[in-house]
Amino acid sequence: GASNSGPGAAPAGGHHGAGSTGTGGTGAGPGTGQRVICTELYRQGLMPREDWKLDLWYTQNYLSRQHIIGYWYYAIPMVKIMRKNKLVTNIWKHIAINRTQDIKWRLGKGKFNLLGRLYSTVLETTANILGHFVKEKDYTVLYKGEKQW
């Protein structure tokens, strides 16, 4: 678990996710490799920085390595699609907005959001199950040749 002061500190500091699940030395920024869909939404200006940082912090502190590996399995190809397809991007934006509300609720910082609870349950369970059966993917393929922020 994490301390009560943690989630509030993440948006301001943003250092909580550094290096934990990345492959190291990629220059991808603090924890960005953990959450490639939310990072893509943030990069496109579709997710507020505060929500993006909270998602990175939550992943770092509450989700297992198996969750991350399973998430990457579907999320890395999804980001490639998002970069070419606005409809797919908008669907993930909708999911991310609701899931962020669920994270805030779970941390005692927001109201209950049924859709967010549903998305979180389905996506986290799917990622966790996949993570036990699939090979780890390299998220850095999404950022080759790019200068990181």
Coordinates of N, CA, C and O in Angstrom, one line a residue:
G1 N 0.8 -1.2 0.0 CA 0.0 0.0 0.0 C 0.8 1.2 0.0 O 2.1 1.2 0.0
A2 N 0.2 2.4 0.0 CA 0.9 3.6 0.0 C 0.4 4.5 1.1 O -0.7 4.3 1.7
S3 N 1.1 5.6 1.3 CA 0.8 6.5 2.4 C -0.4 7.4 1.9 O -0.6 7.5 0.7
N4 N -1.1 8.0 2.9 CA -2.2 8.8 2.5 C -1.8 10.1 1.8 O -2.6 10.7 1.1
S5 N -0.6 10.5 2.0 CA -0.1 11.8 1.4 C 0.4 11.5 0.0 O 0.5 12.5 -0.8
G6 N 0.6 10.3 -0.4 CA 1.1 10.0 -1.7 C 0.4 10.5 -2.9 O 0.9 11.2 -3.7
P7 N -0.9 10.1 -3.0 CA -1.6 10.5 -4.3 C -1.7 12.0 -4.5 O -1.5 12.5 -5.6
G8 N -1.8 12.8 -3.4 CA -1.8 14.3 -3.5 C -0.4 14.8 -4.0 O -0.4 15.8 -4.6
A9 N 0.6 14.1 -3.6 CA 2.0 14.5 -4.0 C 2.3 14.2 -5.5 O 3.1 14.9 -6.1
A10 N 1.7 13.2 -6.0 CA 2.1 12.7 -7.3 C 1.9 13.8 -8.4 O 2.8 14.0 -9.2
P11 N 0.8 14.5 -8.5 CA 0.6 15.5 -9.6 C 1.6 16.6 -9.5 O 2.1 17.0 -10.5
A12 N 2.0 17.0 -8.3 CA 2.9 18.1 -8.2 C 4.4 17.6 -8.4 O 5.1 18.3 -9.1
G13 N 4.7 16.5 -7.8 CA 6.1 16.0 -7.9 C 6.4 15.2 -9.1 O 7.4 15.4 -9.8
G14 N 5.6 14.2 -9.3 CA 5.7 13.3 -10.5 C 6.8 12.4 -10.5 O 7.1 11.8 -11.5
H15 N 7.5 12.2 -9.3 CA 8.7 11.4 -9.3 C 8.4 10.0 -8.9 O 9.3 9.1 -8.9
H16 N 7.2 9.7 -8.5 CA 6.9 8.4 -7.9 C 7.1 7.2 -8.8 O 7.5 6.1 -8.4
G17 N 6.9 7.4 -10.1 CA 6.9 6.3 -11.0 C 8.3 6.0 -11.6 O 8.5 5.1 -12.5
A18 N 9.3 6.8 -11.3 CA 10.6 6.7 -12.0 C 11.2 5.4 -11.9 O 11.5 4.8 -10.8
G19 N 11.5 4.8 -13.1 CA 12.3 3.6 -13.2 C 11.7 2.3 -12.7 O 12.4 1.3 -12.7
S20 N 10.5 2.3 -12.2 CA 10.1 1.1 -11.5 C 9.8 -0.1 -12.5 O 10.2 -1.2 -12.2
T21 N 9.1 0.2 -13.6 CA 8.7 -0.9 -14.5 C 9.3 -0.7 -15.9 O 9.0 -1.5 -16.7
G22 N 10.0 0.4 -16.1 CA 10.6 0.6 -17.4 C 11.7 -0.3 -17.6 O 12.2 -1.0 -16.8
T23 N 12.2 -0.3 -18.9 CA 13.3 -1.1 -19.2 C 14.7 -0.5 -18.9 O 15.7 -1.0 -19.1
G24 N 14.6 0.7 -18.4 CA 15.8 1.4 -18.0 C 16.5 2.2 -19.1 O 16.6 1.6 -20.2
G25 N 17.0 3.4 -18.8 CA 17.8 4.1 -19.8 C 17.1 4.5 -21.1 O 17.8 4.8 -22.0
T26 N 15.8 4.5 -21.1 CA 15.1 4.8 -22.3 C 14.8 6.3 -22.5 O 14.4 6.8 -23.6
G27 N 14.9 7.1 -21.4 CA 14.6 8.5 -21.5 C 13.1 8.8 -21.6 O 12.7 9.8 -22.1
A28 N 12.3 7.8 -21.3 CA 10.9 7.9 -21.5 C 10.2 8.7 -20.4 O 8.9 8.8 -20.4
G29 N 10.9 9.3 -19.5 CA 10.3 10.1 -18.4 C 9.8 9.3 -17.3 O 9.7 8.0 -17.4
P30 N 9.4 9.9 -16.2 CA 9.0 9.2 -15.0 C 7.8 8.3 -15.1 O 6.7 8.8 -15.3
G31 N 8.0 7.0 -15.2 CA 6.9 6.1 -15.2 C 6.1 6.0 -16.5 O 5.1 5.3 -16.5
T32 N 6.5 6.8 -17.5 CA 5.6 6.9 -18.7 C 5.4 5.5 -19.4 O 4.3 5.3 -19.9
G33 N 6.4 4.6 -19.3 CA 6.2 3.4 -19.9 C 5.1 2.5 -19.3 O 4.6 1.6 -20.0
Q34 N 4.8 2.8 -18.1 CA 3.8 2.0 -17.4 C 2.4 2.1 -18.0 O 1.7 1.2 -18.1
R35 N 2.1 3.3 -18.4 CA 0.8 3.7 -18.8 C 0.8 4.3 -20.2 O 0.6 5.5 -20.3
V36 N 1.0 3.5 -21.2 CA 1.2 4.0 -22.6 C -0.1 4.7 -23.2 O 0.0 5.6 -23.9
I37 N -1.3 4.1 -22.8 CA -2.5 4.7 -23.4 C -2.8 6.1 -22.7 O -3.0 7.1 -23.4
C38 N -2.7 6.2 -21.4 CA -2.8 7.5 -20.8 C -1.7 8.5 -21.2 O -2.0 9.7 -21.3
T39 N -0.5 8.0 -21.3 CA 0.6 8.8 -21.8 C 0.3 9.4 -23.2 O 0.5 10.5 -23.5
E40 N -0.3 8.5 -24.1 CA -0.7 9.0 -25.4 C -1.8 10.0 -25.3 O -1.7 11.0 -26.0
L41 N -2.8 9.8 -24.5 CA -3.8 10.8 -24.3 C -3.3 12.1 -23.8 O -3.6 13.2 -24.3
Y42 N -2.4 12.0 -22.9 CA -1.7 13.2 -22.3 C -0.9 13.9 -23.4 O -1.0 15.2 -23.6
R43 N -0.1 13.2 -24.2 CA 0.7 13.7 -25.3 C -0.2 14.5 -26.3 O 0.2 15.4 -26.9
Q44 N -1.4 13.9 -26.6 CA -2.3 14.5 -27.5 C -3.1 15.7 -26.9 O -4.0 16.3 -27.6
G45 N -2.9 16.0 -25.6 CA -3.6 17.1 -25.0 C -5.0 16.7 -24.6 O -5.9 17.6 -24.4
L46 N -5.3 15.4 -24.5 CA -6.7 14.9 -24.2 C -6.8 14.4 -22.8 O -7.9 14.1 -22.4
M47 N -5.8 14.5 -22.0 CA -5.8 14.1 -20.6 C -5.1 15.1 -19.8 O -3.9 15.4 -20.1
P48 N -5.7 15.7 -18.7 CA -5.0 16.7 -17.9 C -3.8 16.1 -17.3 O -3.7 14.9 -16.9
R49 N -2.7 16.9 -17.1 CA -1.5 16.5 -16.5 C -1.7 15.9 -15.1 O -1.1 14.8 -14.8
E50 N -2.5 16.5 -14.4 CA -2.8 16.0 -13.0 C -3.4 14.6 -13.0 O -3.0 13.8 -12.2
D51 N -4.3 14.3 -13.9 CA -4.9 13.0 -14.0 C -3.9 12.0 -14.5 O -3.8 10.8 -14.0
W52 N -3.0 12.4 -15.5 CA -2.0 11.5 -16.0 C -1.0 11.1 -14.9 O -0.7 10.0 -14.7
K53 N -0.6 12.1 -14.1 CA 0.4 11.9 -13.0 C -0.3 11.0 -12.0 O 0.4 10.1 -11.4
L54 N -1.6 11.2 -11.7 CA -2.3 10.3 -10.7 C -2.3 8.9 -11.2 O -2.1 7.9 -10.4
D55 N -2.6 8.7 -12.5 CA -2.6 7.3 -13.1 C -1.3 6.7 -13.0 O -1.2 5.5 -12.6
L56 N -0.2 7.4 -13.3 CA 1.2 6.8 -13.1 C 1.4 6.4 -11.7 O 2.0 5.4 -11.4
W57 N 1.1 7.3 -10.7 CA 1.3 7.1 -9.3 C 0.5 5.8 -8.9 O 1.0 5.0 -8.2
Y58 N -0.8 5.8 -9.3 CA -1.6 4.7 -8.9 C -1.0 3.3 -9.4 O -1.0 2.3 -8.7
T59 N -0.6 3.3 -10.6 CA 0.0 2.1 -11.2 C 1.2 1.7 -10.5 O 1.3 0.5 -10.1
Q60 N 2.0 2.7 -10.2 CA 3.3 2.4 -9.5 C 3.0 1.8 -8.1 O 3.7 0.9 -7.7
N61 N 2.0 2.2 -7.4 CA 1.8 1.8 -6.0 C 0.7 0.7 -5.8 O 0.7 0.1 -4.7
Y62 N -0.1 0.5 -6.8 CA -1.2 -0.4 -6.6 C -1.3 -1.6 -7.5 O -2.0 -2.6 -7.3
L63 N -0.6 -1.5 -8.7 CA -0.8 -2.6 -9.7 C 0.5 -3.4 -9.7 O 1.6 -2.9 -9.5
S64 N 0.4 -4.7 -9.9 CA 1.5 -5.7 -9.9 C 2.3 -5.7 -11.2 O 1.8 -5.1 -12.2
R65 N 3.4 -6.3 -11.2 CA 4.2 -6.5 -12.5 C 3.4 -7.2 -13.5 O 3.4 -6.9 -14.7
Q66 N 2.6 -8.2 -13.1 CA 1.7 -9.0 -14.0 C 0.7 -8.0 -14.7 O 0.4 -8.2 -15.8
H67 N 0.1 -7.1 -13.9 CA -0.8 -6.1 -14.5 C -0.1 -5.4 -15.6 O -0.7 -5.2 -16.7
I68 N 1.1 -4.9 -15.3 CA 1.8 -4.0 -16.3 C 2.1 -4.8 -17.6 O 1.9 -4.4 -18.7
I69 N 2.6 -6.1 -17.4 CA 3.0 -6.9 -18.6 C 1.7 -7.2 -19.4 O 1.7 -7.1 -20.6
G70 N 0.6 -7.5 -18.7 CA -0.6 -7.8 -19.4 C -1.2 -6.6 -20.1 O -1.7 -6.6 -21.2
Y71 N -1.1 -5.4 -19.4 CA -1.6 -4.2 -20.0 C -0.8 -3.8 -21.2 O -1.4 -3.5 -22.3
W72 N 0.5 -3.9 -21.2 CA 1.4 -3.6 -22.4 C 1.0 -4.5 -23.6 O 1.1 -4.1 -24.7
Y73 N 0.6 -5.7 -23.3 CA 0.2 -6.7 -24.4 C -0.8 -6.1 -25.3 O -0.8 -6.3 -26.5
Y74 N -1.9 -5.5 -24.7 CA -2.9 -4.9 -25.6 C -2.7 -3.4 -25.8 O -3.1 -2.8 -26.8
A75 N -2.1 -2.7 -24.8 CA -2.0 -1.2 -24.9 C -1.0 -0.7 -25.9 O -1.2 0.3 -26.5
I76 N 0.1 -1.4 -26.1 CA 1.1 -1.0 -27.0 C 0.6 -1.0 -28.5 O 0.6 0.1 -29.2
P77 N 0.0 -2.1 -28.9 CA -0.6 -2.0 -30.2 C -1.8 -1.0 -30.3 O -2.0 -0.4 -31.4
M78 N -2.5 -0.8 -29.2 CA -3.6 0.1 -29.2 C -3.1 1.6 -29.4 O -3.8 2.4 -30.1
V79 N -2.0 1.9 -28.8 CA -1.5 3.3 -29.0 C -1.1 3.5 -30.5 O -1.4 4.6 -31.0
K80 N -0.6 2.5 -31.1 CA -0.3 2.6 -32.6 C -1.5 2.9 -33.3 O -1.5 3.7 -34.3
I81 N -2.6 2.3 -33.0 CA -3.9 2.5 -33.6 C -4.4 3.9 -33.3 O -4.9 4.7 -34.1
M82 N -4.3 4.3 -32.0 CA -4.8 5.6 -31.5 C -4.1 6.8 -32.3 O -4.7 7.8 -32.6
R83 N -2.9 6.6 -32.7 CA -2.1 7.6 -33.4 C -2.7 7.8 -34.8 O -2.4 8.8 -35.4
K84 N -3.4 6.9 -35.3 CA -4.0 6.9 -36.7 C -5.5 7.1 -36.7 O -6.0 7.4 -37.8
N85 N -6.2 6.9 -35.6 CA -7.6 6.8 -35.6 C -8.2 7.6 -34.4 O -8.1 7.2 -33.3
K86 N -8.9 8.7 -34.8 CA -9.5 9.6 -33.8 C -10.6 8.9 -33.0 O -10.8 9.2 -31.8
L87 N -11.4 8.1 -33.6 CA -12.5 7.4 -33.0 C -11.9 6.5 -31.9 O -12.4 6.5 -30.7
V88 N -10.9 5.7 -32.2 CA -10.3 4.8 -31.2 C -9.8 5.7 -30.0 O -9.9 5.3 -28.8
T89 N -9.1 6.8 -30.4 CA -8.5 7.7 -29.4 C -9.6 8.2 -28.5 O -9.5 8.2 -27.2
N90 N -10.8 8.6 -29.0 CA -11.9 9.1 -28.2 C -12.5 8.1 -27.3 O -13.0 8.4 -26.2
I91 N -12.6 6.9 -27.8 CA -13.1 5.8 -27.0 C -12.2 5.6 -25.7 O -12.7 5.5 -24.6
W92 N -10.9 5.6 -25.9 CA -10.0 5.5 -24.8 C -10.0 6.7 -23.9 O -9.8 6.6 -22.7
K93 N -10.2 7.9 -24.5 CA -10.3 9.1 -23.7 C -11.5 8.9 -22.7 O -11.4 9.2 -21.5
H94 N -12.7 8.4 -23.3 CA -13.9 8.2 -22.4 C -13.6 7.2 -21.3 O -13.9 7.5 -20.2
I95 N -12.9 6.1 -21.6 CA -12.5 5.1 -20.6 C -11.6 5.8 -19.6 O -11.8 5.6 -18.4
A96 N -10.6 6.5 -20.0 CA -9.6 7.1 -19.1 C -10.3 8.1 -18.2 O -9.9 8.1 -17.0
I97 N -11.2 8.9 -18.7 CA -11.9 9.9 -17.8 C -12.6 9.2 -16.7 O -12.5 9.6 -15.5
N98 N -13.4 8.2 -17.0 CA -14.1 7.5 -16.0 C -13.3 6.6 -15.1 O -13.5 6.6 -13.9
R99 N -12.2 6.0 -15.6 CA -11.3 5.3 -14.8 C -10.6 6.2 -13.8 O -10.4 5.8 -12.6
T100 N -10.2 7.4 -14.2 CA -9.6 8.3 -13.3 C -10.5 8.7 -12.2 O -10.1 8.8 -11.0
Q101 N -11.8 8.8 -12.5 CA -12.8 9.1 -11.4 C -12.8 7.9 -10.4 O -12.9 8.1 -9.2
D102 N -12.7 6.7 -10.9 CA -12.7 5.5 -10.1 C -11.5 5.5 -9.2 O -11.5 5.2 -8.0
I103 N -10.3 5.8 -9.8 CA -9.1 5.9 -9.0 C -9.2 6.9 -7.8 O -8.9 6.6 -6.7
K104 N -9.7 8.0 -8.2 CA -9.9 9.1 -7.1 C -10.9 8.6 -6.0 O -10.6 8.8 -4.9
W105 N -11.9 7.9 -6.4 CA -12.9 7.3 -5.5 C -12.2 6.3 -4.6 O -12.3 6.3 -3.4
R106 N -11.4 5.4 -5.2 CA -10.7 4.4 -4.4 C -9.7 5.0 -3.4 O -9.5 4.4 -2.4
L107 N -9.2 6.1 -3.8 CA -8.2 6.8 -2.9 C -8.9 7.7 -1.9 O -8.3 8.5 -1.2
G108 N -10.3 7.7 -1.9 CA -11.0 8.6 -1.0 C -11.0 10.0 -1.4 O -11.2 10.9 -0.5
K109 N -10.8 10.3 -2.7 CA -10.7 11.7 -3.1 C -11.7 12.1 -4.2 O -11.6 13.1 -4.9
G110 N -12.8 11.3 -4.3 CA -13.8 11.6 -5.3 C -15.1 10.8 -5.1 O -15.1 10.0 -4.2
K111 N -16.0 11.1 -5.9 CA -17.3 10.4 -5.9 C -17.3 9.0 -6.6 O -16.5 8.9 -7.6
F112 N -18.2 8.1 -6.2 CA -18.3 6.8 -6.9 C -18.7 7.1 -8.3 O -19.6 7.9 -8.6
N113 N -18.1 6.3 -9.3 CA -18.4 6.4 -10.7 C -18.6 5.0 -11.2 O -17.6 4.2 -11.3
L114 N -19.8 4.6 -11.4 CA -20.1 3.2 -11.8 C -19.4 2.7 -13.1 O -18.8 1.7 -13.2
L115 N -19.4 3.6 -14.1 CA -18.7 3.3 -15.4 C -17.2 3.1 -15.1 O -16.6 2.2 -15.6
G116 N -16.7 4.0 -14.4 CA -15.3 4.0 -14.0 C -14.9 2.7 -13.3 O -13.9 2.1 -13.5
R117 N -15.8 2.3 -12.3 CA -15.6 1.1 -11.6 C -15.6 -0.1 -12.5 O -14.8 -1.0 -12.4
L118 N -16.6 -0.1 -13.4 CA -16.7 -1.2 -14.4 C -15.4 -1.3 -15.3 O -14.9 -2.4 -15.4
Y119 N -15.0 -0.2 -15.9 CA -13.8 -0.1 -16.7 C -12.6 -0.6 -15.9 O -11.8 -1.4 -16.5
S120 N -12.4 -0.1 -14.7 CA -11.3 -0.5 -13.9 C -11.2 -2.0 -13.7 O -10.2 -2.6 -13.8
T121 N -12.4 -2.5 -13.3 CA -12.5 -3.9 -12.9 C -12.2 -4.8 -14.2 O -11.3 -5.7 -14.1
V122 N -12.8 -4.5 -15.3 CA -12.6 -5.3 -16.5 C -11.1 -5.2 -17.0 O -10.5 -6.2 -17.3
L123 N -10.6 -3.9 -17.1 CA -9.3 -3.7 -17.6 C -8.2 -4.3 -16.7 O -7.2 -4.9 -17.2
E124 N -8.3 -4.0 -15.4 CA -7.3 -4.5 -14.5 C -7.3 -6.0 -14.4 O -6.2 -6.6 -14.3
T125 N -8.5 -6.6 -14.4 CA -8.5 -8.1 -14.3 C -8.0 -8.7 -15.6 O -7.2 -9.7 -15.5
T126 N -8.3 -8.2 -16.7 CA -7.8 -8.6 -18.0 C -6.3 -8.5 -18.1 O -5.6 -9.5 -18.4
A127 N -5.8 -7.4 -17.7 CA -4.3 -7.2 -17.7 C -3.6 -8.1 -16.8 O -2.6 -8.7 -17.1
N128 N -4.2 -8.4 -15.6 CA -3.6 -9.3 -14.6 C -3.5 -10.7 -15.1 O -2.5 -11.4 -15.0
I129 N -4.6 -11.1 -15.7 CA -4.7 -12.5 -16.3 C -3.7 -12.6 -17.4 O -2.9 -13.6 -17.5
L130 N -3.7 -11.7 -18.4 CA -2.8 -11.7 -19.5 C -1.4 -11.8 -19.0 O -0.5 -12.5 -19.6
G131 N -1.1 -11.0 -18.0 CA 0.3 -10.8 -17.5 C 0.9 -12.1 -17.1 O 2.1 -12.2 -17.0
H132 N 0.1 -13.1 -16.7 CA 0.6 -14.4 -16.3 C 0.9 -15.3 -17.5 O 1.6 -16.3 -17.3
F133 N 0.5 -14.9 -18.7 CA 0.6 -15.8 -19.9 C 1.4 -15.3 -21.1 O 1.7 -16.0 -21.9
V134 N 1.6 -14.0 -21.1 CA 2.2 -13.4 -22.3 C 3.6 -12.9 -22.0 O 4.0 -12.7 -20.9
K135 N 4.4 -12.8 -23.1 CA 5.7 -12.3 -23.0 C 5.7 -10.8 -22.8 O 4.8 -10.1 -23.4
E136 N 6.6 -10.2 -22.1 CA 6.7 -8.8 -21.9 C 7.0 -8.1 -23.2 O 7.9 -8.5 -24.0
K137 N 6.3 -7.0 -23.5 CA 6.5 -6.2 -24.7 C 7.4 -5.0 -24.4 O 7.3 -4.6 -23.2
D138 N 8.1 -4.5 -25.3 CA 8.9 -3.3 -25.1 C 8.2 -2.1 -25.5 O 8.0 -1.8 -26.7
Y139 N 7.7 -1.3 -24.5 CA 7.0 -0.1 -24.8 C 7.8 1.0 -25.5 O 7.2 1.9 -26.1
T140 N 9.1 0.9 -25.4 CA 9.9 1.9 -26.0 C 9.8 2.0 -27.5 O 10.1 3.0 -28.1
V141 N 9.2 1.0 -28.2 CA 9.0 1.0 -29.6 C 8.1 2.2 -30.0 O 8.1 2.7 -31.1
L142 N 7.3 2.6 -29.0 CA 6.3 3.7 -29.3 C 7.0 5.1 -29.4 O 6.4 6.0 -29.9
Y143 N 8.2 5.1 -28.8 CA 8.9 6.4 -28.7 C 10.2 6.5 -29.4 O 11.0 7.4 -29.2
K144 N 10.5 5.6 -30.3 CA 11.8 5.5 -31.0 C 12.0 6.8 -31.8 O 11.1 7.3 -32.5
G145 N 13.1 7.4 -31.7 CA 13.5 8.6 -32.4 C 12.8 9.9 -31.9 O 12.9 10.9 -32.6
E146 N 12.1 9.8 -30.8 CA 11.5 11.0 -30.3 C 12.2 11.6 -29.1 O 12.8 10.8 -28.3
K147 N 12.3 12.9 -29.0 CA 12.9 13.5 -27.8 C 11.8 13.5 -26.7 O 10.7 13.8 -26.9
Q148 N 12.2 13.0 -25.6 CA 11.2 12.9 -24.5 C 11.1 14.2 -23.7 O 12.1 14.9 -23.6
W149 N 10.0 14.4 -23.0 CA 9.7 15.6 -22.2 C 10.2 15.4 -20.8 O 10.4 14.4 -20.3

